[in-house]
PDB file of C-alpha atoms in Angstrom:
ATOM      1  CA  UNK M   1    -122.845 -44.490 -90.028  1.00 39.00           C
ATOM      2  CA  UNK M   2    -124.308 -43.166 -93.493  1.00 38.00           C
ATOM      3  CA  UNK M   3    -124.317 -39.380 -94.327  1.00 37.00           C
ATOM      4  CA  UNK M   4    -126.358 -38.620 -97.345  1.00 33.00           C
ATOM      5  CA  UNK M   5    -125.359 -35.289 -98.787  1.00 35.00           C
ATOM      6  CA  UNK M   6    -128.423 -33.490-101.126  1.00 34.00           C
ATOM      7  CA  UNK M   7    -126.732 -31.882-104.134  1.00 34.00           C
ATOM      8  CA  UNK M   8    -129.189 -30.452-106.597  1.00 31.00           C
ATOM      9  CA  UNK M   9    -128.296 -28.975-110.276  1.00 39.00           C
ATOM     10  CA  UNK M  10    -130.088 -25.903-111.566  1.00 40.00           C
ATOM     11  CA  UNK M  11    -132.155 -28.173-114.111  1.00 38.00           C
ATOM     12  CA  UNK M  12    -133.680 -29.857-111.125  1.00 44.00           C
ATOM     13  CA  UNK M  13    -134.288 -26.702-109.261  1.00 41.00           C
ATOM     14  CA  UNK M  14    -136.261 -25.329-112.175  1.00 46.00           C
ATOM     15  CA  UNK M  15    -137.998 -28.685-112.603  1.00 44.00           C
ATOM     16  CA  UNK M  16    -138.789 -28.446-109.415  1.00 44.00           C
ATOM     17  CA  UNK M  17    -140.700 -25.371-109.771  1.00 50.00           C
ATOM     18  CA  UNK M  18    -142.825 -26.915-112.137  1.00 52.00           C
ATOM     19  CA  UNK M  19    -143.168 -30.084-109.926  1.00 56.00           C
ATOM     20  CA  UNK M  20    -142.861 -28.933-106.527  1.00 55.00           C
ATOM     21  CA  UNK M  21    -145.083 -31.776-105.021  1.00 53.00           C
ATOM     22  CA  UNK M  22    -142.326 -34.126-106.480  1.00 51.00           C
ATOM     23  CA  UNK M  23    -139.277 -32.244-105.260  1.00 47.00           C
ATOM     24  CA  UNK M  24    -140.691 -32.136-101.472  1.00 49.00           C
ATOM     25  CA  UNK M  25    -141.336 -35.829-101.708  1.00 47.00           C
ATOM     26  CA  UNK M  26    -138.261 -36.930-103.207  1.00 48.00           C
ATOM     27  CA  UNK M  27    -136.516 -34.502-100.270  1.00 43.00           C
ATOM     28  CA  UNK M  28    -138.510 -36.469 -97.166  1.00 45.00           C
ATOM     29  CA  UNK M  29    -137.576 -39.195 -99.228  1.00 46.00           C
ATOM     30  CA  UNK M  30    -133.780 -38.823 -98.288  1.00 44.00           C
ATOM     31  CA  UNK M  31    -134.195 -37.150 -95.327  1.00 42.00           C
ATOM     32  CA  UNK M  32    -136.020 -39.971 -93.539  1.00 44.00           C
ATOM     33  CA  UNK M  33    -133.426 -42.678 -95.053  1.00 44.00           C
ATOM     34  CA  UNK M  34    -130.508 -40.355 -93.370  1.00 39.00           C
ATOM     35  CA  UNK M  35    -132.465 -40.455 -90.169  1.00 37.00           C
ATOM     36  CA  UNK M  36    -133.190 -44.130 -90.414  1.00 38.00           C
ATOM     37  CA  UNK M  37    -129.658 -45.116 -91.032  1.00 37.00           C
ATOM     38  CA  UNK M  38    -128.559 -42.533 -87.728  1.00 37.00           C
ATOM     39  CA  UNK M  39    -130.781 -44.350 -85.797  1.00 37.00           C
ATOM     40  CA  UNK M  40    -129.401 -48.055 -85.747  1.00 39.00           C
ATOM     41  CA  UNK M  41    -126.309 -47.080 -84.652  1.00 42.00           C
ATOM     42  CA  UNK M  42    -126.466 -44.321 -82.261  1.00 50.00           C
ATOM     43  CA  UNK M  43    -125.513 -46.500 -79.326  1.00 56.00           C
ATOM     44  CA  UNK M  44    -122.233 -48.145 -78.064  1.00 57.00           C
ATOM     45  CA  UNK M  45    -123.091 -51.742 -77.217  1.00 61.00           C
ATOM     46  CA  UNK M  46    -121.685 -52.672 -73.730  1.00 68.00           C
ATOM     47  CA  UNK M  47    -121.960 -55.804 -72.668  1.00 72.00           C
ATOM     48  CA  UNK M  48    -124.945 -58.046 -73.510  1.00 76.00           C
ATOM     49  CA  UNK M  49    -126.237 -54.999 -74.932  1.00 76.00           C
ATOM     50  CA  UNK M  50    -128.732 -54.995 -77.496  1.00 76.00           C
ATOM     51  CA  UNK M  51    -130.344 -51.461 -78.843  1.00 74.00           C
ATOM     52  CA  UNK M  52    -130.875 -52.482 -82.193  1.00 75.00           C
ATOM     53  CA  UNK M  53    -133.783 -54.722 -80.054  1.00 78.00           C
ATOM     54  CA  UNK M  54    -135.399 -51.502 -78.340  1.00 75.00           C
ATOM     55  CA  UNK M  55    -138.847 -49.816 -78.490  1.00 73.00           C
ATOM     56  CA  UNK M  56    -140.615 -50.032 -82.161  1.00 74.00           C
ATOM     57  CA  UNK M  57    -137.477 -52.326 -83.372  1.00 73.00           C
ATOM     58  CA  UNK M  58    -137.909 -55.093 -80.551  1.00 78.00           C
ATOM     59  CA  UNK M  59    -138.763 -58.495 -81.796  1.00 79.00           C
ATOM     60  CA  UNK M  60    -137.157 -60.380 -79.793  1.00 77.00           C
ATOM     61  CA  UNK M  61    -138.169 -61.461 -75.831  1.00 73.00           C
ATOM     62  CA  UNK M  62    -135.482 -62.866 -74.305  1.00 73.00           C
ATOM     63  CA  UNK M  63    -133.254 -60.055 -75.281  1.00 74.00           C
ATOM     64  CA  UNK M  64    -135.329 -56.874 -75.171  1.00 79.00           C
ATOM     65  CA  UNK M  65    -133.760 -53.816 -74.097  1.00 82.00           C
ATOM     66  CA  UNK M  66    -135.746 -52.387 -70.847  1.00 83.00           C
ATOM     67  CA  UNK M  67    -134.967 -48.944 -68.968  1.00 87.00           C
ATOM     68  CA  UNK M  68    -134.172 -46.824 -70.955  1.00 89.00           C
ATOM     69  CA  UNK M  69    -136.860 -44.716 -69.408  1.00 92.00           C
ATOM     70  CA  UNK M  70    -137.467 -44.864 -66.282  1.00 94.00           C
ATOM     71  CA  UNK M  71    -139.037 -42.494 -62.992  1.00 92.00           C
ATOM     72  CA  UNK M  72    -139.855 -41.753 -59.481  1.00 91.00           C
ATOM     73  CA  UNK M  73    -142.316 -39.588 -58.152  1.00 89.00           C
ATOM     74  CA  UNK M  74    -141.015 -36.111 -59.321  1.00 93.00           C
ATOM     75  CA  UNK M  75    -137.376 -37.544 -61.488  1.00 94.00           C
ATOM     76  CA  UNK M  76    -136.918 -39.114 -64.609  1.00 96.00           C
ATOM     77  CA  UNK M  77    -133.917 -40.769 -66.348  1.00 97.00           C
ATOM     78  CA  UNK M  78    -133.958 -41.201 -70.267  1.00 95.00           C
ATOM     79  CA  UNK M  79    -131.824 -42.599 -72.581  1.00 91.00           C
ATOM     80  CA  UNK M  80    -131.305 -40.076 -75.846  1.00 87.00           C
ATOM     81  CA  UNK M  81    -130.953 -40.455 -79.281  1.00 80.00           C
ATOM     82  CA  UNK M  82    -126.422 -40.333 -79.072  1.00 83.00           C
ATOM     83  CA  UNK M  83    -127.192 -43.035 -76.118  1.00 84.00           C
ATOM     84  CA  UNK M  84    -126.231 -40.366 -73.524  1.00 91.00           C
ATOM     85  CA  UNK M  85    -128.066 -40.775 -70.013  1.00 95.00           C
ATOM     86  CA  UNK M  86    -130.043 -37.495 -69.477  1.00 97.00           C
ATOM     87  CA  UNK M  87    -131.221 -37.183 -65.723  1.00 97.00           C
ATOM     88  CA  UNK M  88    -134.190 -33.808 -64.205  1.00 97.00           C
ATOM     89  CA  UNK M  89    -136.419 -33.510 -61.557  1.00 94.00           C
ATOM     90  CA  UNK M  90    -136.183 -33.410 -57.683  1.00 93.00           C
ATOM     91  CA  UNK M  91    -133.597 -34.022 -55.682  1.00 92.00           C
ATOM     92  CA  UNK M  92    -131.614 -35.134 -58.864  1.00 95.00           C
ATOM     93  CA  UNK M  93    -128.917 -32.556 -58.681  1.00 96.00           C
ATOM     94  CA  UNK M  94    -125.023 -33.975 -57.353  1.00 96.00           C
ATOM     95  CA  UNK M  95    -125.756 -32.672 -54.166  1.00 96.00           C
ATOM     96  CA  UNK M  96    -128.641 -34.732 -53.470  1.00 93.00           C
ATOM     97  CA  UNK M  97    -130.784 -32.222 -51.892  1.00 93.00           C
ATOM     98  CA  UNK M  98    -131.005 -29.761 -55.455  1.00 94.00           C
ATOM     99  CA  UNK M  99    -132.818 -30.013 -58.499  1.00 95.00           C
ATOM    100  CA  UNK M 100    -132.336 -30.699 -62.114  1.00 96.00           C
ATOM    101  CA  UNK M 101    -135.057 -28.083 -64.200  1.00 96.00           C
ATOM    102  CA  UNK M 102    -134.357 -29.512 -67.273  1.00 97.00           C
ATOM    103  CA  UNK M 103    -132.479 -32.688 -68.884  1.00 97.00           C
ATOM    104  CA  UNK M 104    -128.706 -33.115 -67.759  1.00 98.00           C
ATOM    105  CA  UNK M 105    -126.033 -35.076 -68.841  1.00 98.00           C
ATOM    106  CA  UNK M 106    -124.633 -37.594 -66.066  1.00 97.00           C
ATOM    107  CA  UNK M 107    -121.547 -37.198 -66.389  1.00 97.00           C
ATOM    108  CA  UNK M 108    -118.086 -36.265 -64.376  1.00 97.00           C
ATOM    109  CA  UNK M 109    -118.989 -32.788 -65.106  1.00 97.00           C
ATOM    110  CA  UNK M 110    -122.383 -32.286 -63.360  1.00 98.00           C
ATOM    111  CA  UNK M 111    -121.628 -35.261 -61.199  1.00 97.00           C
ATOM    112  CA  UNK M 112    -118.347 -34.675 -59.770  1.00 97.00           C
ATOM    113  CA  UNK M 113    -116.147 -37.768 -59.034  1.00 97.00           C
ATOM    114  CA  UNK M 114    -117.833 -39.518 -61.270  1.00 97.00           C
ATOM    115  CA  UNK M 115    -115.644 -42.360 -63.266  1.00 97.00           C
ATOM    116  CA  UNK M 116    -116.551 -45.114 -66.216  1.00 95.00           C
ATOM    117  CA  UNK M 117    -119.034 -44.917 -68.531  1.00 93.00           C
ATOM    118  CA  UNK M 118    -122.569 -44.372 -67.837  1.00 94.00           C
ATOM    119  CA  UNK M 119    -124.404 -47.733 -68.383  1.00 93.00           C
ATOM    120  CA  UNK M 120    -127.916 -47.809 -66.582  1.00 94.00           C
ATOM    121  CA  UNK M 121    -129.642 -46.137 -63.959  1.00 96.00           C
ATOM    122  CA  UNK M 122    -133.032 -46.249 -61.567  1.00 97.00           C
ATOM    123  CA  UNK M 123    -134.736 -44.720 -59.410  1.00 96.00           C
ATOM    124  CA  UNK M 124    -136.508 -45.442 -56.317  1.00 94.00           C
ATOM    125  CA  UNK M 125    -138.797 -43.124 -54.911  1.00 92.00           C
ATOM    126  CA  UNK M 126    -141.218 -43.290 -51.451  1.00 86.00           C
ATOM    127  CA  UNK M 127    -143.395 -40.180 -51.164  1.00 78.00           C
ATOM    128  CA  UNK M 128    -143.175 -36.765 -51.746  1.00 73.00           C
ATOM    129  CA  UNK M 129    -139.539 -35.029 -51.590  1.00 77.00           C
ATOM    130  CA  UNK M 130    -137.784 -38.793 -51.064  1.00 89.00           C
ATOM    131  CA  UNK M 131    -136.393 -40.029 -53.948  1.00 93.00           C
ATOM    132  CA  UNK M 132    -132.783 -42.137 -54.351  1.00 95.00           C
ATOM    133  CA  UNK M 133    -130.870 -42.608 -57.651  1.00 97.00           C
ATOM    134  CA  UNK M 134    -128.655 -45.240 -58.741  1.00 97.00           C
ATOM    135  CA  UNK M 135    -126.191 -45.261 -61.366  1.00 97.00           C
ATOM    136  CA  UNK M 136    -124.314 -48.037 -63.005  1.00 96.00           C
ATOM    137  CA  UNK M 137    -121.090 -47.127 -64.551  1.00 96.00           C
ATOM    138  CA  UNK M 138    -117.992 -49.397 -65.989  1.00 94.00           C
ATOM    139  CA  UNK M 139    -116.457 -48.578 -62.692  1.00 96.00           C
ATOM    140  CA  UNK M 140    -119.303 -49.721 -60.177  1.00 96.00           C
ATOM    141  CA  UNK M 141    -122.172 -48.468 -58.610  1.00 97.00           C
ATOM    142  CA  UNK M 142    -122.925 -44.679 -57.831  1.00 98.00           C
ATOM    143  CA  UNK M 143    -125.742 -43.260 -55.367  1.00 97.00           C
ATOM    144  CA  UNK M 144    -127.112 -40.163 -54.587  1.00 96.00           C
ATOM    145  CA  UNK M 145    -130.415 -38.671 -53.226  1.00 95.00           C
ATOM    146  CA  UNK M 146    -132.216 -38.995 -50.117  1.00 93.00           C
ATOM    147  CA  UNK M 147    -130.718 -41.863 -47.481  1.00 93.00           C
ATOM    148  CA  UNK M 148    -132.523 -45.120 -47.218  1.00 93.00           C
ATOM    149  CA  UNK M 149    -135.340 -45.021 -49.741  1.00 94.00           C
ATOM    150  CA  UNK M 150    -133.113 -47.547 -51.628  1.00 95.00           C
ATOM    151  CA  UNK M 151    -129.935 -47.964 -50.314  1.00 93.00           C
ATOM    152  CA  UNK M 152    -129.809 -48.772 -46.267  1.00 93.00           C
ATOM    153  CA  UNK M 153    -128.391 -45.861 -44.913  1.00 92.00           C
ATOM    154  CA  UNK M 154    -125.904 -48.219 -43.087  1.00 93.00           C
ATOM    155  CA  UNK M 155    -124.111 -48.868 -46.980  1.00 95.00           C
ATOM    156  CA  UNK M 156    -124.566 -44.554 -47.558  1.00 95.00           C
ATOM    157  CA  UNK M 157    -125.733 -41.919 -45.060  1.00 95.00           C
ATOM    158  CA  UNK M 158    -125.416 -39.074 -47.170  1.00 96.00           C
ATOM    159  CA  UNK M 159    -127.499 -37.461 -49.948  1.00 96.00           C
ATOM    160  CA  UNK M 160    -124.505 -36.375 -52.164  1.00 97.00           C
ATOM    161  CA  UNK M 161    -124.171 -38.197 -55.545  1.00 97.00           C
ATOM    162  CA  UNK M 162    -121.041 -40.765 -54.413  1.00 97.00           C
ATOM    163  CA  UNK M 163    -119.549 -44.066 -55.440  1.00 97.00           C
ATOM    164  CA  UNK M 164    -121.257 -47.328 -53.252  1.00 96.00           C
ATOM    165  CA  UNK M 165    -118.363 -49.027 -51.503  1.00 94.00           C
ATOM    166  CA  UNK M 166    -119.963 -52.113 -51.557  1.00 95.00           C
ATOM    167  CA  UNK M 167    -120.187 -52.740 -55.645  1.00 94.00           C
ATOM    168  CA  UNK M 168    -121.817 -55.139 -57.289  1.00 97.00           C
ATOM    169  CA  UNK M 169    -121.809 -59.270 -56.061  1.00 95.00           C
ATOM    170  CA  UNK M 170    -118.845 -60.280 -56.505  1.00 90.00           C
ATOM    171  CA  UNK M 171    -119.254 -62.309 -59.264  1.00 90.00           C
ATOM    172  CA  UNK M 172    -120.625 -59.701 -61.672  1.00 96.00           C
ATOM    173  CA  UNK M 173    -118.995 -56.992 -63.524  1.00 95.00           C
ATOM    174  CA  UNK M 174    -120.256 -53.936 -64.658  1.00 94.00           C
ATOM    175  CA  UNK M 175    -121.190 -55.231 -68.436  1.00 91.00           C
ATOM    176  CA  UNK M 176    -122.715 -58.282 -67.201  1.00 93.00           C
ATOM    177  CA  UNK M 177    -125.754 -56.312 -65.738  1.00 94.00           C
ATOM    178  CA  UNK M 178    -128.502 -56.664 -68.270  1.00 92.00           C
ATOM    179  CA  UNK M 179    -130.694 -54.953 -66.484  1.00 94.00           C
ATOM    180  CA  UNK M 180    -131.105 -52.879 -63.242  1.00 96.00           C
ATOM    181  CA  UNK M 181    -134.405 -52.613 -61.642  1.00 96.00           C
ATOM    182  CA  UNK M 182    -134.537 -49.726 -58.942  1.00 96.00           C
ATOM    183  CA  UNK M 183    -137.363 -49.829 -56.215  1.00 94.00           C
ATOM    184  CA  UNK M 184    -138.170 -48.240 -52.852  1.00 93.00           C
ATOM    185  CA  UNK M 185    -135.898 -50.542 -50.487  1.00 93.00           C
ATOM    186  CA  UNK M 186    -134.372 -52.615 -53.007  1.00 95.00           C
ATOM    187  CA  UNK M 187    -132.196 -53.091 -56.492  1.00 96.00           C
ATOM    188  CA  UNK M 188    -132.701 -56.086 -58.593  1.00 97.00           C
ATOM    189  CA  UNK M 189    -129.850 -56.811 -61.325  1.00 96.00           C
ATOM    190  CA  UNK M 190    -130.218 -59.637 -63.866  1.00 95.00           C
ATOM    191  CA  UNK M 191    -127.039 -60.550 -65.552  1.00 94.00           C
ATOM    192  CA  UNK M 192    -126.392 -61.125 -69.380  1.00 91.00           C
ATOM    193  CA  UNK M 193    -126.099 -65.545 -67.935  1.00 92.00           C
ATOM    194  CA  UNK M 194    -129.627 -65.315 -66.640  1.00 93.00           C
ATOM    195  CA  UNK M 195    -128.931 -64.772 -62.820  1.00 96.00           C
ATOM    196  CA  UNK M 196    -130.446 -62.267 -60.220  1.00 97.00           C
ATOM    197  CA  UNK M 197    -129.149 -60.781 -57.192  1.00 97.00           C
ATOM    198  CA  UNK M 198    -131.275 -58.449 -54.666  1.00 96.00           C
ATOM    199  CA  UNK M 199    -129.986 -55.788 -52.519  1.00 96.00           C
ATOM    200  CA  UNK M 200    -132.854 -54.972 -50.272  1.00 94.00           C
ATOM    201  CA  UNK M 201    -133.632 -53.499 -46.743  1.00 91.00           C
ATOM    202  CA  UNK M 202    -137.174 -54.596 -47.143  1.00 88.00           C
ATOM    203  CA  UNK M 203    -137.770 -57.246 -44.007  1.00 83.00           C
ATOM    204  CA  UNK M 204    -141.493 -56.617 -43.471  1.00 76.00           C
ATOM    205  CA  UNK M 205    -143.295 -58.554 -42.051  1.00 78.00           C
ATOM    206  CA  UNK M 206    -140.218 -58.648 -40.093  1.00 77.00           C
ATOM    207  CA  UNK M 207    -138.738 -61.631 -42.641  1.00 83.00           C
ATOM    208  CA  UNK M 208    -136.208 -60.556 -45.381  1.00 83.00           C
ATOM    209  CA  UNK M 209    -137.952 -62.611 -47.927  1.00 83.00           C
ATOM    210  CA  UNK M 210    -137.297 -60.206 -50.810  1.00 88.00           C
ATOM    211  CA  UNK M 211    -133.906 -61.419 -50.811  1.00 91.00           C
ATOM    212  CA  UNK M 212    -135.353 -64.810 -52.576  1.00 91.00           C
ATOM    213  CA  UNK M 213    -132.487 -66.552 -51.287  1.00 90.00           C
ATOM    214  CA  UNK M 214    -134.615 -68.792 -48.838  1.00 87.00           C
ATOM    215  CA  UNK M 215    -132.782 -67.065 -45.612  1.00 82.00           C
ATOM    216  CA  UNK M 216    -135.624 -66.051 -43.160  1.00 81.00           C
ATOM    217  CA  UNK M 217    -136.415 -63.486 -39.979  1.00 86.00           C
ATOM    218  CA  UNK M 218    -133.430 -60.852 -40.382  1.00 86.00           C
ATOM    219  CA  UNK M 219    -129.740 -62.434 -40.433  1.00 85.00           C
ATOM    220  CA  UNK M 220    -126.556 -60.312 -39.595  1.00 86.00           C
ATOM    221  CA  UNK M 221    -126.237 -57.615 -42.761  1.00 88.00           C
ATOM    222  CA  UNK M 222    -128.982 -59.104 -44.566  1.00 90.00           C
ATOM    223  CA  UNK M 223    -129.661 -55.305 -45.701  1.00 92.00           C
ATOM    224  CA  UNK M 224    -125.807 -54.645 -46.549  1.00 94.00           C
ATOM    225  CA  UNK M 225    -125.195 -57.421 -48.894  1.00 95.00           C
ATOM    226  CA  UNK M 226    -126.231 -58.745 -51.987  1.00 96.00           C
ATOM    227  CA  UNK M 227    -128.269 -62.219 -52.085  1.00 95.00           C
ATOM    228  CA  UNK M 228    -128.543 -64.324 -54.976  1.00 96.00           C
ATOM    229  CA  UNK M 229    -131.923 -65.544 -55.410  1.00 96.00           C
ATOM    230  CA  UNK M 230    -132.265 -69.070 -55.620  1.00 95.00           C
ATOM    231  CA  UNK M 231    -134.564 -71.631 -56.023  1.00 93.00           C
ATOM    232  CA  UNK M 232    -133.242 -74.290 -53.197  1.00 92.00           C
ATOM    233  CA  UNK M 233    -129.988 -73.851 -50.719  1.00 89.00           C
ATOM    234  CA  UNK M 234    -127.683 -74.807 -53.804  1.00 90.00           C
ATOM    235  CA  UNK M 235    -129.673 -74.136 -56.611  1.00 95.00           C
ATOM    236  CA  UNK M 236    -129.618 -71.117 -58.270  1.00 95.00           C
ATOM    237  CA  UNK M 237    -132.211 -69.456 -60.449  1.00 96.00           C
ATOM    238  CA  UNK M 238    -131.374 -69.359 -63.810  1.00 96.00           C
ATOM    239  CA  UNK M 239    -132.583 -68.401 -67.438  1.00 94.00           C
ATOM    240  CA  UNK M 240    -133.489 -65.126 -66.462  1.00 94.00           C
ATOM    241  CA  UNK M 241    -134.528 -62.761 -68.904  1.00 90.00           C
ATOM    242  CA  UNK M 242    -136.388 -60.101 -67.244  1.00 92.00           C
ATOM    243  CA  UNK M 243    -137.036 -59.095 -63.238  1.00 95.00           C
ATOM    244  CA  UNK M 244    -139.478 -56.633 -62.330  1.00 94.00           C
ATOM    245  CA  UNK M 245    -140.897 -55.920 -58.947  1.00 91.00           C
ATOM    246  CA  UNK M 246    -142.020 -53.156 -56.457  1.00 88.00           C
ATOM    247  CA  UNK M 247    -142.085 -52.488 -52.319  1.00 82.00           C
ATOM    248  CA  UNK M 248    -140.994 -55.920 -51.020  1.00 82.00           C
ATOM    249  CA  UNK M 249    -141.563 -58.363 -53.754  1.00 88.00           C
ATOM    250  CA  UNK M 250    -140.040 -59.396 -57.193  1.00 93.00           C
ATOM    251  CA  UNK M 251    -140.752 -61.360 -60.029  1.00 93.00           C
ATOM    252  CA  UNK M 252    -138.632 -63.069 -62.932  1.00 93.00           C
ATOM    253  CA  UNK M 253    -139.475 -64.066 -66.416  1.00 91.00           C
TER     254      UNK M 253
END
């Protein structure tokens, strides 16, 4: 990380009064290349990570960096400039049932029993006051918020911000989620090799088809595990670079 330091001798500072157009522009000048250089490397890469491919920098498809904002219907996550995950809004608070008035750090302070680094979070909302957050640390997955908007309330029956006992698929570690998409009923991850898995309770019309792993009506615990979506009985789908979706349905680029 640069640090530009702006030293000045008196012979500029009394050229400057006869030039003070110059002197302000040669100041922005350094000030914006200070800024600049803070800004390529103000995150910690985890994983497939790429921020240096985010927002005005992106050029790059395959490897664009979504969600760093995202929001429900009264909360809103945001990634700031240190790379810190800054959480407000309704029903955000640890407990679950409080709120957040302005941006807070998630971390083991204001989320108690918290552990790992903060990597991505969602939200999934359904209506007014009934909203659900999920967090993805280094350690696993974290929920808190009203029960059942996302998670079935079979996995967690309690609002208060708590680690998911059920983790990710078994396969996937924390810093092989590339991205996690958060919906009302459901959580779609794609993973740095191009795969997705669904968590969903979503079975209307009374088939679980947002699993997208060909299983129909409702099988035992189709809502309390994770389903790797596929695009035949032993073929998964691969090459993955984005999944977005909403209430019951998902799609993959």
């Amino acid at each position: 990380m640069k640090t530009f330091v702006l030293t000045f001798k008196e012979t500029n500072l009394k050229s400057s009064k006869k030039h003070p157009f110059i002197f302000f522009l040669a100041l922005v000048l350094m000030l914006t290349q200070s800024i600049s250089a803070l800004a390529q490397n103000c995150y910690t890469t985890q994983g497939c990570q790429d921020y240096s491919n985010f927002g005005r920098n992106s050029d790059i498809a395959g490897d664009l960096e979504y969600d760093n904002f995202v929001s429900g219907y009264h909360q809103s996550v945001a990634r700031d400039a240190s790379g810190k995950l800054m959480i407000w809004g309704e029903l955000t608070h640890a407990s679950g049932t409080g709120h957040l008035l302005s941006p807070t750090e998630i971390n083991s302070t204001n989320f108690p029993g918290l552990t790992g680094s903060p990597l991505k979070a969602g939200i999934g909302s359904y209506g007014s006051n009934r909203a659900q957050l999920v967090l993805l640390t280094t350690d696993g997955l974290w929920v808190s918020g009203y029960p059942n908007v996302v998670i079935s309330d079979d996995l967690k029956a309690d609002a208060a911000f708590g680690q998911l006992s059920l983790g990710l698929p078994e396969s996937v570690l924390p810093t092989d989620v590339k991205m996690l998409f958060v919906t009302s009923t459901s959580i779609a991850i794609t993973t740095c090799g191009g795969n997705v898995w669904v968590l969903t309770r979503n079975s209307a019309p009374g088939n679980a088809v947002a699993r997208g792993d060909g299983s129909t009506g409702t099988p035992s615990g189709w809502d309390e595990t994770w389903a790797q979506v596929k695009t035949a009985p032993d073929t998964p789908l691969t090459g993955v670079v984005a999944t977005r979706g909403a209430w019951g349905m998902f799609f993959a680029l």
